[in-house]
Tab-separated table of C-alpha atoms and ligand atoms in Angstrom:
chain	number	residue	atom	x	y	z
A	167	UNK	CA	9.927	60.995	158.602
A	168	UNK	CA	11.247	57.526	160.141
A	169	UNK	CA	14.820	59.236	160.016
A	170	UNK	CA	13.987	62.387	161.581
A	171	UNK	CA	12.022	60.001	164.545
A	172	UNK	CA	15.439	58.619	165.082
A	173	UNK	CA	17.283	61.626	165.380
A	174	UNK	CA	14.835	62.691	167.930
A	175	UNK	CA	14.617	59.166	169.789
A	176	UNK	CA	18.271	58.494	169.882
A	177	UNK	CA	19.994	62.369	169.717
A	178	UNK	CA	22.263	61.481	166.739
A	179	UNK	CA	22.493	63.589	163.936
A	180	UNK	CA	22.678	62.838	160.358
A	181	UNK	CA	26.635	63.736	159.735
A	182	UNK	CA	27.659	61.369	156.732
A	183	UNK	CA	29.532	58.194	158.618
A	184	UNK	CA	33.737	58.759	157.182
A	185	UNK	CA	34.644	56.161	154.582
A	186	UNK	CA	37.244	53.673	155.964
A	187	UNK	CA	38.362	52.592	152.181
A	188	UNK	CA	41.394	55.381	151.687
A	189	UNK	CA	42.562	53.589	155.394
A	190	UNK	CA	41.806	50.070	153.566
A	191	UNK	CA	44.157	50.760	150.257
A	192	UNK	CA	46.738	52.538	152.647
A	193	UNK	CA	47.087	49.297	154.332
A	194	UNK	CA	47.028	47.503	151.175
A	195	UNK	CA	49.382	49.593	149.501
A	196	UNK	CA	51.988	49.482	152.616
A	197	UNK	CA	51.041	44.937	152.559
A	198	UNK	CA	51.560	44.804	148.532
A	199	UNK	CA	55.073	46.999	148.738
A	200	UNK	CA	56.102	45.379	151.306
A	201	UNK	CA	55.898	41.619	150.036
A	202	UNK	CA	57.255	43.295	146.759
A	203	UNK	CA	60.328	44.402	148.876
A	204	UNK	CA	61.277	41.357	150.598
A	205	UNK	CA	60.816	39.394	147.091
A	206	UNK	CA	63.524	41.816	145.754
A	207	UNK	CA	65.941	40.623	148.732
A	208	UNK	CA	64.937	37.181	148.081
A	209	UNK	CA	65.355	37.288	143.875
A	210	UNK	CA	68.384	39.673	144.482
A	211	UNK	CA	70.116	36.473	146.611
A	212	UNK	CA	68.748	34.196	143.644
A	213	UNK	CA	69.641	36.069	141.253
A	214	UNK	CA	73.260	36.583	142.213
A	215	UNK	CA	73.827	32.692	142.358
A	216	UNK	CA	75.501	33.264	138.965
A	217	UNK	CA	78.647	34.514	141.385
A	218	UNK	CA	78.980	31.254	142.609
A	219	UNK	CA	79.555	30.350	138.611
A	220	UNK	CA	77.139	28.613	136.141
A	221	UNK	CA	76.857	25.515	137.991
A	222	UNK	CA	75.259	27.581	140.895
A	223	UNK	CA	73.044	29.072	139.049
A	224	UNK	CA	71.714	26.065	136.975
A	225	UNK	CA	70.961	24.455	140.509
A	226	UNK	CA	68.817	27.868	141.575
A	227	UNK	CA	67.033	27.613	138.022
A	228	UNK	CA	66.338	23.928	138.174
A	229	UNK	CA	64.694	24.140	141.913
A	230	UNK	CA	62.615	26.667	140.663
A	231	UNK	CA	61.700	24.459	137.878
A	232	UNK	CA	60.479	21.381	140.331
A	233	UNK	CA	63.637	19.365	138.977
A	234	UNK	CA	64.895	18.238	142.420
A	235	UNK	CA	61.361	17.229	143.694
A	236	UNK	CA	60.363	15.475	140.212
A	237	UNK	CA	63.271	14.481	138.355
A	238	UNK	CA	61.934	16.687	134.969
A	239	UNK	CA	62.132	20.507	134.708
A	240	UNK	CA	58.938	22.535	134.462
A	241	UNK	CA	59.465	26.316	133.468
A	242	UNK	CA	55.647	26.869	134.078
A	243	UNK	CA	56.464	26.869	137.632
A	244	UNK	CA	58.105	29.805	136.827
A	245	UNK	CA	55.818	31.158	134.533
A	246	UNK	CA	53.214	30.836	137.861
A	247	UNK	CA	55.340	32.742	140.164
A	248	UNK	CA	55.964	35.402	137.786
A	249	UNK	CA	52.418	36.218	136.905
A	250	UNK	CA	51.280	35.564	141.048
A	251	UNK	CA	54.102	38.462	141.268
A	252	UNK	CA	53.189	40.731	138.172
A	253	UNK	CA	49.466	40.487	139.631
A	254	UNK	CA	50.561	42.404	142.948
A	255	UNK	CA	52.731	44.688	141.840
A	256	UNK	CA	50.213	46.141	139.042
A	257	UNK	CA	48.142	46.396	142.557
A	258	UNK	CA	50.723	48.278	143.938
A	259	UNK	CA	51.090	50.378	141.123
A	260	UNK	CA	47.312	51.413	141.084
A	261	UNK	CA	47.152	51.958	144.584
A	262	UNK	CA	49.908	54.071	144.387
A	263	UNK	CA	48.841	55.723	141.360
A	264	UNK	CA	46.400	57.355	143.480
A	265	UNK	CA	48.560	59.696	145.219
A	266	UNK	CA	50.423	61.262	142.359
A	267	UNK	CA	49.985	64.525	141.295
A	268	UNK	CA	46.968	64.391	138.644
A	269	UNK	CA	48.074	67.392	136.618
A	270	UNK	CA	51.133	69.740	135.788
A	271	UNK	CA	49.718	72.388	138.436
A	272	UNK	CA	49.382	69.533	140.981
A	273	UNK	CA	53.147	68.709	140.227
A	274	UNK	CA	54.053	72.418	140.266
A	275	UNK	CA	52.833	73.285	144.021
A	276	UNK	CA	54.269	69.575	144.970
A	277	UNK	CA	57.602	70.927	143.861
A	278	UNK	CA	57.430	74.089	145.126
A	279	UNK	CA	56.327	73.094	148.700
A	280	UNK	CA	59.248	70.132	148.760
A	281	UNK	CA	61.656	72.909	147.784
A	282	UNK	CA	60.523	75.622	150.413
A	283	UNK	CA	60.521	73.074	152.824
A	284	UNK	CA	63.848	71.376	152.185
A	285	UNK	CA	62.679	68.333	154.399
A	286	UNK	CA	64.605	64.990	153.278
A	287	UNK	CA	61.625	62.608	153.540
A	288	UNK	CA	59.416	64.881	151.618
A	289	UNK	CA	61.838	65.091	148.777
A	290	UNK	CA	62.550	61.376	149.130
A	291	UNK	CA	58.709	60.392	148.860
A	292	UNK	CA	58.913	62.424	144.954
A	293	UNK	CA	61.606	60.386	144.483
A	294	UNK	CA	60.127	57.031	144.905
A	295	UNK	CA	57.192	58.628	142.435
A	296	UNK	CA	59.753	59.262	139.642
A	297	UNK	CA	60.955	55.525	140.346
A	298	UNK	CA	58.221	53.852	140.712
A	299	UNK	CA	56.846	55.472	137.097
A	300	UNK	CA	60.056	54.315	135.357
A	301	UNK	CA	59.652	50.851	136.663
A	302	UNK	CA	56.305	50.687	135.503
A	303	UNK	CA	57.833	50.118	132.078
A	304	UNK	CA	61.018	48.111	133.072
A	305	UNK	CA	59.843	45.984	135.501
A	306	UNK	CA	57.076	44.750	133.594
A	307	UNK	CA	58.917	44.077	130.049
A	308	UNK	CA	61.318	42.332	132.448
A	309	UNK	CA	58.335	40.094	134.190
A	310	UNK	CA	56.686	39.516	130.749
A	311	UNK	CA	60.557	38.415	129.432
A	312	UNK	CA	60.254	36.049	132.466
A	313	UNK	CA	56.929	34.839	131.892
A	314	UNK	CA	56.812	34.030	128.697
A	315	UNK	CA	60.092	32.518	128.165
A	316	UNK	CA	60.799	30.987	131.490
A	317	UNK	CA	63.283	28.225	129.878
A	318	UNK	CA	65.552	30.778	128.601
A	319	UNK	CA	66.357	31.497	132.322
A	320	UNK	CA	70.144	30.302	132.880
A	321	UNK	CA	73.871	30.879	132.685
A	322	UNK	CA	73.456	30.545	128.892
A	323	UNK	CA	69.777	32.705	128.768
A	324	UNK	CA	70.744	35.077	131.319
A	325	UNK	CA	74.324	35.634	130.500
A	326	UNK	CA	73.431	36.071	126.428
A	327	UNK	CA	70.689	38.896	127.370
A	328	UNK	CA	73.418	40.725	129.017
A	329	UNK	CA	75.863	40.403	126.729
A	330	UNK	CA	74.895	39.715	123.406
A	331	UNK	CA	71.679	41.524	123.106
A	332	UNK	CA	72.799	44.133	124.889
A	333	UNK	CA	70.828	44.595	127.805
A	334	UNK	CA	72.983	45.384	130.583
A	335	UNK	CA	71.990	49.037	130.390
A	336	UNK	CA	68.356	47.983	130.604
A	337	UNK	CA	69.330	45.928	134.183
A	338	UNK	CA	71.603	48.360	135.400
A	339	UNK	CA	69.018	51.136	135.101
A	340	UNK	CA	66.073	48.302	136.504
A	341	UNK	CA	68.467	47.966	139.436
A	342	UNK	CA	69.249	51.674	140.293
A	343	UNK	CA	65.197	52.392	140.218
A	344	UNK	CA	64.780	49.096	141.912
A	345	UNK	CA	67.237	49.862	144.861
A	346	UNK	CA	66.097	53.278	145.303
A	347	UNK	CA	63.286	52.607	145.309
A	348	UNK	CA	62.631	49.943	147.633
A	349	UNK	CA	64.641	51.351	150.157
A	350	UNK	CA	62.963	54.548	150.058
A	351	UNK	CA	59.774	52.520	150.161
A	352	UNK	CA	61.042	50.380	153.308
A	353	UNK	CA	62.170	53.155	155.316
A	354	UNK	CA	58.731	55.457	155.067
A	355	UNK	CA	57.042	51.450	155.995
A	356	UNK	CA	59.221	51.748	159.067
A	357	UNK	CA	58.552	55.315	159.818
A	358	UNK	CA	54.806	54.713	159.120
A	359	UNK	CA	54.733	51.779	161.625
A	360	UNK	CA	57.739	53.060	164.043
A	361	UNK	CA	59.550	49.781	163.283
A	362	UNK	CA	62.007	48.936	164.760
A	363	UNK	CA	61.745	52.164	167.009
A	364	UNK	CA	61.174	55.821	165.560
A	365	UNK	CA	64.245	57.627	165.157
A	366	UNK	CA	64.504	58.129	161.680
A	367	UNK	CA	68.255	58.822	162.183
A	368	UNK	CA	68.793	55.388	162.232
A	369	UNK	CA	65.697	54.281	160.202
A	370	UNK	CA	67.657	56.666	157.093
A	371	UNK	CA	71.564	54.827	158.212
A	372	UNK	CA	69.811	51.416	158.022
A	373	UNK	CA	68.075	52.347	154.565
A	374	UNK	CA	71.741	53.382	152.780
A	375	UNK	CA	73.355	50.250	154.355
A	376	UNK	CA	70.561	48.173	152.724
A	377	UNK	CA	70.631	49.815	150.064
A	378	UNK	CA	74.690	50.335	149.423
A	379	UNK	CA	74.402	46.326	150.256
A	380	UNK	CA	72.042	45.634	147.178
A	381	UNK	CA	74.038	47.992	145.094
A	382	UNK	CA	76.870	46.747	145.190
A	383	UNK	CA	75.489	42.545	145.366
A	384	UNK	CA	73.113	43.730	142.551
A	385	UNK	CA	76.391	45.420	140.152
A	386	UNK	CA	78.987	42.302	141.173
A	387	UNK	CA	75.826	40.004	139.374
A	388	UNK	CA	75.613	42.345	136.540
A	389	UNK	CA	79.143	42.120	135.708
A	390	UNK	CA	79.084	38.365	136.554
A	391	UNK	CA	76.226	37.430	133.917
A	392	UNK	CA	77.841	39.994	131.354
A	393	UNK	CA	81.340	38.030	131.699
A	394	UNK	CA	79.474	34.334	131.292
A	395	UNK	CA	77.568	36.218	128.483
A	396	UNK	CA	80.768	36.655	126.564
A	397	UNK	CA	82.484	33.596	127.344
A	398	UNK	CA	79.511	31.190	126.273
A	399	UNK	CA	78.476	33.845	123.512
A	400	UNK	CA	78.616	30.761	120.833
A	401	UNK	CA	76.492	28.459	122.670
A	402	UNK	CA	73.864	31.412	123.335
A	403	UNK	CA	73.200	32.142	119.275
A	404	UNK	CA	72.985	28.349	119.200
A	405	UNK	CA	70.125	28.394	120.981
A	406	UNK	CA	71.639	25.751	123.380
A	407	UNK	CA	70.841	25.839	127.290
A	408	UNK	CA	73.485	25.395	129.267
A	409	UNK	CA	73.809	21.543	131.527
A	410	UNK	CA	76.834	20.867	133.792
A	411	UNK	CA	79.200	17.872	133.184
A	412	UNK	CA	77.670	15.640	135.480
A	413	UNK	CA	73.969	15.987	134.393
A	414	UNK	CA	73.398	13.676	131.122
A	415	UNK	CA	72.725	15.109	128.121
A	416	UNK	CA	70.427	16.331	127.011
A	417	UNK	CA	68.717	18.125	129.314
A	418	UNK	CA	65.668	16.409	131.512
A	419	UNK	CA	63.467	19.375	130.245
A	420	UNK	CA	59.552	18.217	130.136
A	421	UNK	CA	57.450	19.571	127.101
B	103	HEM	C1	59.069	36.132	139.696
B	103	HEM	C2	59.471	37.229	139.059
B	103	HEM	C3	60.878	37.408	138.551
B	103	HEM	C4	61.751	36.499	138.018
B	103	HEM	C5	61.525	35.007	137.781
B	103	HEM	C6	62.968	37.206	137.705
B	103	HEM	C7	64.102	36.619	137.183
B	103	HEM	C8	65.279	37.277	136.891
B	103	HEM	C9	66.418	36.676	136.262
B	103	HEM	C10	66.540	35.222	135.844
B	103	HEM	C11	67.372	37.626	136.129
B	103	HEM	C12	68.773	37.451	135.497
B	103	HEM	C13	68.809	38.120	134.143
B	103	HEM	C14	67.923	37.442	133.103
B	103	HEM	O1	67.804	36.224	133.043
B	103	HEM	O2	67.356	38.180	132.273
B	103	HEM	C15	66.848	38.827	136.701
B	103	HEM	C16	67.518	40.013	136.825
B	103	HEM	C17	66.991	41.153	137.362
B	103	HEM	N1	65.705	41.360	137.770
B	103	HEM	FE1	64.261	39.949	137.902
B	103	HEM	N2	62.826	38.520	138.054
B	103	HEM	C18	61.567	38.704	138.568
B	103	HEM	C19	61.001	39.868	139.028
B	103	HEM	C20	61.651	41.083	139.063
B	103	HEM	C21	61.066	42.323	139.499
B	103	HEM	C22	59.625	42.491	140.000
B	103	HEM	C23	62.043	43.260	139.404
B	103	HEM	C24	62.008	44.732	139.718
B	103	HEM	C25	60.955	45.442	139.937
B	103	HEM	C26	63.230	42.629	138.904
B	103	HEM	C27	64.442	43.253	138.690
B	103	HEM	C28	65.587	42.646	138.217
B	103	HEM	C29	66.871	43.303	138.105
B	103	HEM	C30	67.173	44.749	138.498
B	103	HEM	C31	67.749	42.371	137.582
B	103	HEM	C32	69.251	42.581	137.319
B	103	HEM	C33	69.927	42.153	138.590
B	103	HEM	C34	71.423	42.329	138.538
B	103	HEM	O3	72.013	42.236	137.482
B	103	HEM	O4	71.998	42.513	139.601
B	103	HEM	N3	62.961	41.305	138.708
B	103	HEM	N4	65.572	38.596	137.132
């Protein structure tokens, strides 16, 4: 009765009001994917201190570690930043989860529609869904690895994953669905936004170059940590971790 005096008094109908939540996630899907992105340039740079050789990279580890600002090396610090990472990109992944196809039917008429259509950025965004579902498993043994043994980051750590236990295959196929994928993910960002302006022409040049870039940075690291890997294979299935010449042994590493 009191609604119906409304609708009379103020000439509005009842029409349900649209739910702004599917805009909400949308944004917070695009926010989480794209801090995830710009980490990956970041860890990609990090990461690839090993090219400068093992002394680089035990500086890189050690910052990370608080040992410039306290004198003693914490690898919880690391542990912190992996799981503050882990946390948003399972929130990426369930916002994203949303939109794939729920069933083989689903999947069939996707296909079907990209392949009738032949449009590149349709194709593209089925891409990034393959990708994204393979990292799912990668990325997160990788960030549990990371987590939970942050001290075994290092020339000696990182070089004897490569080489001696073998997982170079696991990192080179991390880095293929990494590359693709954030690029692909970047470039529909920019399209989405019409950053930096909206011809996707050179939106889709700018996404290979950044891509080809972090390729190729991305394989020279791989074979970088696989060669240190071999070299200091000993010292790896010692257990030791490695400590330039001018740091005194052993290594300022708090408990
Ligand atoms: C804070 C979180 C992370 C930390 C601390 C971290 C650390 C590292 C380290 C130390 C390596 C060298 C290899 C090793 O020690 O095993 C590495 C390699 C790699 N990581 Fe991460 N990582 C993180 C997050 C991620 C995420 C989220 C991804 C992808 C979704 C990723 C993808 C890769 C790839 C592809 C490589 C191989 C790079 C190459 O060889 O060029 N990482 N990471």
């Amino acid at each position: 009765m009191l609604n119906e005096t409304l609708i009379i008094q103020t000439g509005l109908s009842e029409r349900p009001r649209k739910s702004r939540l599917p805009a909400r996630l949308d944004l917070l899907q695009s926010l989480s994917g794209l801090f995830l992105a710009l980490f990956m340039w970041g860890h990609m740079f990090f990461v690839a201190s090993i090219l400068g050789g093992p002394d680089t990279m035990w500086k890189i580890t050690k910052f990370f570690e608080g040992y410039f600002f306290f004198g003693k090396a914490y690898p919880w610090i690391v542990s912190v930043v992996v799981a503050v990472v882990a946390s948003i990109f399972v929130l990426h992944a369930m916002l994203a989860v949303r939109k794939f196809p729920i069933n083989y039917q689903q999947f069939k008429t996707y296909r079907a529609h990209a392949k009738s259509m032949k449009h590149g950025d349709t194709t593209m965004w089925m891409w990034q869904v393959y990708t994204g579902f393979a990292m799912f498993f990668l990325a997160s043994a990788h960030l549990y690895q990371m987590m939970v043994w942050p001290q075994d980051i290092g020339p000696f750590g990182s070089g004897g994953r490569m080489w001696v236990d073998g997982l170079w295959p696991f990192y080179l196929v991390l880095l293929l669905l990494v590359e693709f994928h954030g690029g692909i993910g970047l470039y529909r960002l920019a399209v989405k936004w019409c950053w930096p302006n909206c011809s996707r022409e050179f939106l889709k040049k700018l996404k290979w170059g950044i891509t080809a870039f972090f390729l190729i940075l991305g394989l020279a690291t791989l074979g970088a940590y696989m060669k240190v890997g071999y070299e200091y294979q000993a010292n790896y299935k010692n257990g030791e971790h490695y400590t330039p010449t001018w740091v005194q042994p052993p290594e300022e590493t708090a408990k």
